[in-house]
XYZ file of N, CA, C and O in Angstrom:
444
model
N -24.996 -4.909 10.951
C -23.689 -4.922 10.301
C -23.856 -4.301 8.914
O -24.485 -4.898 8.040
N -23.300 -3.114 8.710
C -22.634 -2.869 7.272
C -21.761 -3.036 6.575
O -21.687 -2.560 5.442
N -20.953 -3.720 7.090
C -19.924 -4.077 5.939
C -18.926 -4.356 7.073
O -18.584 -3.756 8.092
N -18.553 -5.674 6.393
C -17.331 -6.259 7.446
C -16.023 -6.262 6.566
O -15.296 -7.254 6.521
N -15.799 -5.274 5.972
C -14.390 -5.539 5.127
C -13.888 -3.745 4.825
O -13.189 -3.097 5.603
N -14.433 -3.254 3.572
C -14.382 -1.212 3.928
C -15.159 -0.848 3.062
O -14.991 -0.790 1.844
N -16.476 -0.462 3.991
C -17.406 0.613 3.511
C -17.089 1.218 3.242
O -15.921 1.531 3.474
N -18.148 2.077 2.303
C -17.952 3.248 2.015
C -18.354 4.391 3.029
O -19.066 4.064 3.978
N -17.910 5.849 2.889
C -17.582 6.868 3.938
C -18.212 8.053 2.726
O -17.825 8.109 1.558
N -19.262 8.944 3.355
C -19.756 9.506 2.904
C -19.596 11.198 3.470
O -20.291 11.417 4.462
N -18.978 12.107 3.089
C -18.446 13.187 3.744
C -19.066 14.334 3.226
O -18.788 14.934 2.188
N -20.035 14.604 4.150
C -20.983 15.936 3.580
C -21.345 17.226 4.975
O -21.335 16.905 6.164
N -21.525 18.091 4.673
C -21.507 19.464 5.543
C -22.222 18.742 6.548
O -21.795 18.970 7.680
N -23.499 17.673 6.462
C -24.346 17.612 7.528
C -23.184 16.618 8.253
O -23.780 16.195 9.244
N -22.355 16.260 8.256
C -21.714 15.059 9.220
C -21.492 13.868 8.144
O -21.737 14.075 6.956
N -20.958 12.448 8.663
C -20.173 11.240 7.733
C -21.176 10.627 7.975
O -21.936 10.967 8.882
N -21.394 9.518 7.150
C -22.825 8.510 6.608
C -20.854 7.384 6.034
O -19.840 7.504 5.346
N -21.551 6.449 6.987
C -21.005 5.328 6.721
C -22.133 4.188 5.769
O -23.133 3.622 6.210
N -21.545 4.114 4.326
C -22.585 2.899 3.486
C -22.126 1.828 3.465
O -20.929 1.803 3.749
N -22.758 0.533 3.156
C -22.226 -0.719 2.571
C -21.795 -0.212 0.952
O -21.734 0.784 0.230
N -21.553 -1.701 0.978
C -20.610 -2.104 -0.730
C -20.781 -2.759 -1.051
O -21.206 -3.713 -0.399
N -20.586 -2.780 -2.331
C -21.150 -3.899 -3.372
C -20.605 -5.531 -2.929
O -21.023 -6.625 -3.307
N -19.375 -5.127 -1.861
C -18.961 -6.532 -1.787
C -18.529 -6.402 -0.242
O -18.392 -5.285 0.256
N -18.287 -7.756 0.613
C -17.843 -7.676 1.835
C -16.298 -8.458 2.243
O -15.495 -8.707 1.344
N -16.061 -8.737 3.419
C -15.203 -9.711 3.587
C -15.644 -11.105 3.472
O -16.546 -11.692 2.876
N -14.413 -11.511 4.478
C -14.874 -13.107 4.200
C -15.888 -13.738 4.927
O -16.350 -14.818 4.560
N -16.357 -13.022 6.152
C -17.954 -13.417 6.304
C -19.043 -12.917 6.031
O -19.990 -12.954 6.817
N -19.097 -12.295 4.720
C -19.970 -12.090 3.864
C -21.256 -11.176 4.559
O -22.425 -11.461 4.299
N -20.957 -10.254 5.303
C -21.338 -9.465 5.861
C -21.702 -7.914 5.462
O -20.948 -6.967 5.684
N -22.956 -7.823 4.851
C -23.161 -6.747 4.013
C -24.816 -5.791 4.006
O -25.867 -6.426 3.913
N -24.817 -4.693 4.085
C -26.262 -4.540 3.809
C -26.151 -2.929 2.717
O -25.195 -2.180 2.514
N -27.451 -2.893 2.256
C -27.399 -1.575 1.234
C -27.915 -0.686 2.230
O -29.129 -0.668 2.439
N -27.233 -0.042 2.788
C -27.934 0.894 3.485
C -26.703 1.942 3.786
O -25.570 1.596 3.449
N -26.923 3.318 4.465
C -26.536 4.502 4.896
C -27.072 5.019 5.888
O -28.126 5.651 5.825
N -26.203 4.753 7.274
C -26.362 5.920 9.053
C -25.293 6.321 9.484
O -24.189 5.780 9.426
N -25.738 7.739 10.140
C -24.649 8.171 10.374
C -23.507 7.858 11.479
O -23.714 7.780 12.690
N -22.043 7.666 10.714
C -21.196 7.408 11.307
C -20.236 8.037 12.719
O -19.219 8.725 12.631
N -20.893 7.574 13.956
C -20.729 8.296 15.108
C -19.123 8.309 15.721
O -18.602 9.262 16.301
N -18.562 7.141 15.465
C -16.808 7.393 15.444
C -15.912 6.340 15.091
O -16.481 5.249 15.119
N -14.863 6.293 14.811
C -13.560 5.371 14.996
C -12.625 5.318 15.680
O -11.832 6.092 16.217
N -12.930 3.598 15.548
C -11.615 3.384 17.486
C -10.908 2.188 16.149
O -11.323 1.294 15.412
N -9.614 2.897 16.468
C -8.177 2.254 16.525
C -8.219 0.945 17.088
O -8.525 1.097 18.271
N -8.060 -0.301 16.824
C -8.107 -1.814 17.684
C -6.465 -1.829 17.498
O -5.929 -1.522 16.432
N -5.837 -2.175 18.523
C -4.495 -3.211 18.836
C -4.565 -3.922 19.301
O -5.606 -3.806 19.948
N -3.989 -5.052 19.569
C -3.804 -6.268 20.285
C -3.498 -5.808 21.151
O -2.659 -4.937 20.918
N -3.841 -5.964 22.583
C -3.372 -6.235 24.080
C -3.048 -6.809 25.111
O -4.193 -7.041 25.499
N -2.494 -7.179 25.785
C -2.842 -8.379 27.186
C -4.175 -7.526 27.895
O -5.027 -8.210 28.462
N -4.297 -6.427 27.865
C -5.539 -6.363 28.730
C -6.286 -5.182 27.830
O -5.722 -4.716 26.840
N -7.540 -4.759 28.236
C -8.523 -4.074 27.564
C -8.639 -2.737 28.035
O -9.344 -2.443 28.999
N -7.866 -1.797 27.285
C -8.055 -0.449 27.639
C -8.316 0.175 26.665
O -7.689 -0.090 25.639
N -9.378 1.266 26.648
C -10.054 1.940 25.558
C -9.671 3.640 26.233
O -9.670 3.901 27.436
N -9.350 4.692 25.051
C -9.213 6.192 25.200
C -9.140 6.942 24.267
O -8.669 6.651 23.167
N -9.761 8.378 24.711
C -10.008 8.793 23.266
C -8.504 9.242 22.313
O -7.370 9.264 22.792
N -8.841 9.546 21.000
C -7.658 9.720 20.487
C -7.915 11.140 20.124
O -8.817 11.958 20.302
N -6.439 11.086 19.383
C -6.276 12.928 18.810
C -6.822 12.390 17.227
O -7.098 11.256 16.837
N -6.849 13.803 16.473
C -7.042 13.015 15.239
C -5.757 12.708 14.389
O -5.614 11.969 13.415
N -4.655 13.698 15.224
C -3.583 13.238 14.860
C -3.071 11.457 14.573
O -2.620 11.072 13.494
N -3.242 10.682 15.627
C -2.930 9.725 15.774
C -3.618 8.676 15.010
O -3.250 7.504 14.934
N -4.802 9.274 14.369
C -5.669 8.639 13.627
C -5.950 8.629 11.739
O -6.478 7.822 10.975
N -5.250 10.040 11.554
C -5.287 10.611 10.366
C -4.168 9.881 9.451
O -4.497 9.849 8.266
N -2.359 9.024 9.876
C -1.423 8.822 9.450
C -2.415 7.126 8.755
O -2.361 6.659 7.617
N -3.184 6.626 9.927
C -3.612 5.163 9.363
C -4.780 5.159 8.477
O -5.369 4.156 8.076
N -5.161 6.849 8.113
C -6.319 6.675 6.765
C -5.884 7.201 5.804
O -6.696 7.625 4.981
N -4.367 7.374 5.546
C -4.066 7.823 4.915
C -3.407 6.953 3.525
O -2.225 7.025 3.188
N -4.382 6.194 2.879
C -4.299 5.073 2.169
C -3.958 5.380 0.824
O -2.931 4.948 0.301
N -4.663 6.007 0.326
C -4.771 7.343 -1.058
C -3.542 8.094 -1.185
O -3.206 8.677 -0.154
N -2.841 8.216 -2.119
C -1.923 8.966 -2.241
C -1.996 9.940 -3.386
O -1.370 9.691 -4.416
N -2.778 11.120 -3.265
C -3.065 12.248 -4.646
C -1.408 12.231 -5.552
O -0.205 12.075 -5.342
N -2.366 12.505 -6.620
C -1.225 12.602 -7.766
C -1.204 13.827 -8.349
O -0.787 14.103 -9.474
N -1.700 14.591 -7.486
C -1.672 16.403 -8.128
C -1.636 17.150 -6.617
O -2.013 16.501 -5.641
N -1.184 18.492 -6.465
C -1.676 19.308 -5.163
C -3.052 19.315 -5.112
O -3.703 18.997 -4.117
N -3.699 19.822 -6.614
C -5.421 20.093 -5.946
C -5.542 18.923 -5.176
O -5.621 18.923 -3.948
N -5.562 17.682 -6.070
C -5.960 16.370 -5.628
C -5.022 16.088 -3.545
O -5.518 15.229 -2.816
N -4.175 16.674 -3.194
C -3.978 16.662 -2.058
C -4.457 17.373 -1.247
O -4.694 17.006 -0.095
N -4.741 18.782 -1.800
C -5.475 19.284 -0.950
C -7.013 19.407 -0.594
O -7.435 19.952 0.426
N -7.996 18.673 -1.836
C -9.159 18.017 -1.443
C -8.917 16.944 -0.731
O -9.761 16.813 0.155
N -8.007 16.004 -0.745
C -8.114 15.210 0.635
C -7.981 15.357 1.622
O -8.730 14.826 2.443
N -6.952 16.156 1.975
C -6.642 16.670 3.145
C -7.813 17.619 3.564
O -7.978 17.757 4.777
N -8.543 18.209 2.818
C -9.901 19.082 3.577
C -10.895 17.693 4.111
O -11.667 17.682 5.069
N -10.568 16.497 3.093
C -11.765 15.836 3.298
C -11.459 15.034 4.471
O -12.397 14.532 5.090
N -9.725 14.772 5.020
C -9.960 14.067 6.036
C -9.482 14.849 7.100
O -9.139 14.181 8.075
N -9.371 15.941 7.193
C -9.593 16.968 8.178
C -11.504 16.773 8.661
O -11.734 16.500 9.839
N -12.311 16.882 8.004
C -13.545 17.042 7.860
C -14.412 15.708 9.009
O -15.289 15.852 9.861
N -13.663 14.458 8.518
C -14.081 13.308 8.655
C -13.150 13.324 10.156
O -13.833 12.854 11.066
N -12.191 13.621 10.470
C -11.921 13.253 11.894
C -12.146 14.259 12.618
O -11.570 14.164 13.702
N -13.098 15.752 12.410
C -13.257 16.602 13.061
C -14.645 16.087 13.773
O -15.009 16.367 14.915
N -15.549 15.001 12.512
C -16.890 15.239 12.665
C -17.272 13.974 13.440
O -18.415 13.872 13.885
N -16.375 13.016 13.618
C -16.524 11.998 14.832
C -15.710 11.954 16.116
O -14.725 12.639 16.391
N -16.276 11.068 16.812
C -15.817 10.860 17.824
C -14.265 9.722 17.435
O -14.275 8.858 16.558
N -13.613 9.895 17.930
C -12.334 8.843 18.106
C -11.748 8.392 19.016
O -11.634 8.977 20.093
N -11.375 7.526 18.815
C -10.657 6.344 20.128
C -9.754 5.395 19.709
O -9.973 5.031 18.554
N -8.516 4.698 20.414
C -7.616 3.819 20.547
C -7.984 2.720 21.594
O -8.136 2.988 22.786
N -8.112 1.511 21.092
C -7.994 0.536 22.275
C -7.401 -0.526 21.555
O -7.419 -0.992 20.415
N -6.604 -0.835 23.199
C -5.761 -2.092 23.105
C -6.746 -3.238 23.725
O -7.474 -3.028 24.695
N -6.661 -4.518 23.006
C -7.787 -5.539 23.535
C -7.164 -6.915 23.183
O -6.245 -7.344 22.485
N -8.206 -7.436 24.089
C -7.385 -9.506 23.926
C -8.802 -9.848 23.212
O -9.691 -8.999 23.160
N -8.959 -11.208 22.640
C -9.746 -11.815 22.230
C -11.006 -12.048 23.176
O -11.848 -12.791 22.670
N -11.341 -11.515 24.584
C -11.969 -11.863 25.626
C -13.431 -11.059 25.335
O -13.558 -9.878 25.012
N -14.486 -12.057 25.549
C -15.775 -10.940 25.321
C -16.074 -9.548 26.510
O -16.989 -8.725 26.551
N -15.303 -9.673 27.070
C -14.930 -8.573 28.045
C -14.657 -7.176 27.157
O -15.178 -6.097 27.440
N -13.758 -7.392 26.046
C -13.303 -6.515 25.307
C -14.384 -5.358 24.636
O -14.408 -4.141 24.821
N -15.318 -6.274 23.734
C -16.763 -5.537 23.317
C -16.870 -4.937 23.763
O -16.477 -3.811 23.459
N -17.694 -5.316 25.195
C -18.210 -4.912 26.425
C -17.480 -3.519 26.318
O -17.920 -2.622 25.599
N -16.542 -3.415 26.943
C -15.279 -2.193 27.401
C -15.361 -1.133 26.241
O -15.365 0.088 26.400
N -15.396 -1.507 25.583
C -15.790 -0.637 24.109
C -16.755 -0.294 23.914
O -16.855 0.833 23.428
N -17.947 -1.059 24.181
C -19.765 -0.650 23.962
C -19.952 0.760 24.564
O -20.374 1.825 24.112
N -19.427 0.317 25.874
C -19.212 1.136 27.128
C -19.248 2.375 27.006
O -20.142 3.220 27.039
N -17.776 2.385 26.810
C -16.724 3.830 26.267
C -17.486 4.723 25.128
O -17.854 5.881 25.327
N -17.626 4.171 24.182
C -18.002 4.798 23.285
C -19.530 4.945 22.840
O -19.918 5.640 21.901
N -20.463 4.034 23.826
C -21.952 4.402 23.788
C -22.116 5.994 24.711
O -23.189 6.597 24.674
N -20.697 6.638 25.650
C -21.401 7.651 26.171
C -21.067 9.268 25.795
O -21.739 10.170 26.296
């Protein structure tokens, strides 16, 4: 575990390096370290457990947290999260609380 609350995201020509942080959530879940970040899956609540990949479209509106206060400043983000959803893998899944869910996810996205 690196960080159970929001790491840091490291965006360089070689690919994204997901780090810990100085601080975590509430189960205190943290380490100092940096590997590279292989993708992001979207979680929703579901009645049942279906995992698929996404566009980066569908993924780019919910990292879009930052709001630049200049054009340059928009358009270095926008290169940077063009960059970051080009250079992983992505996915959407809907899931219940069931350890089935993991599983379905380990799955999907270990191949």
């Amino acid at each position: 575990m690196i960080n159970d609350d929001k790491p840091f995201l490291q965006i360089t020509d070689g690919g994204v390096l997901i780090c810990g942080a100085p601080w975590s959530g509430k189960h205190g879940l943290d380490a100092n370290m940096c590997v590279p970040l292989k993708g992001i899956c979207l979680l929703e609540r579901g009645s049942e457990n279906v995992i698929r990949p996404a566009a980066p479209e569908e993924i780019q509106e919910l990292l879009k947290g930052f709001r630049p206060r200049t054009p340059e400043q928009a358009e270095h983000y926008e290169a940077l999260l063009t960059k970051l959803l080009e250079g992983v893998s992505l996915w959407r899944m809907d899931c219940n609380k069931e350890k089935e869910a993991a599983q379905i996810a380990y799955t999907a996205m270990s191949k």
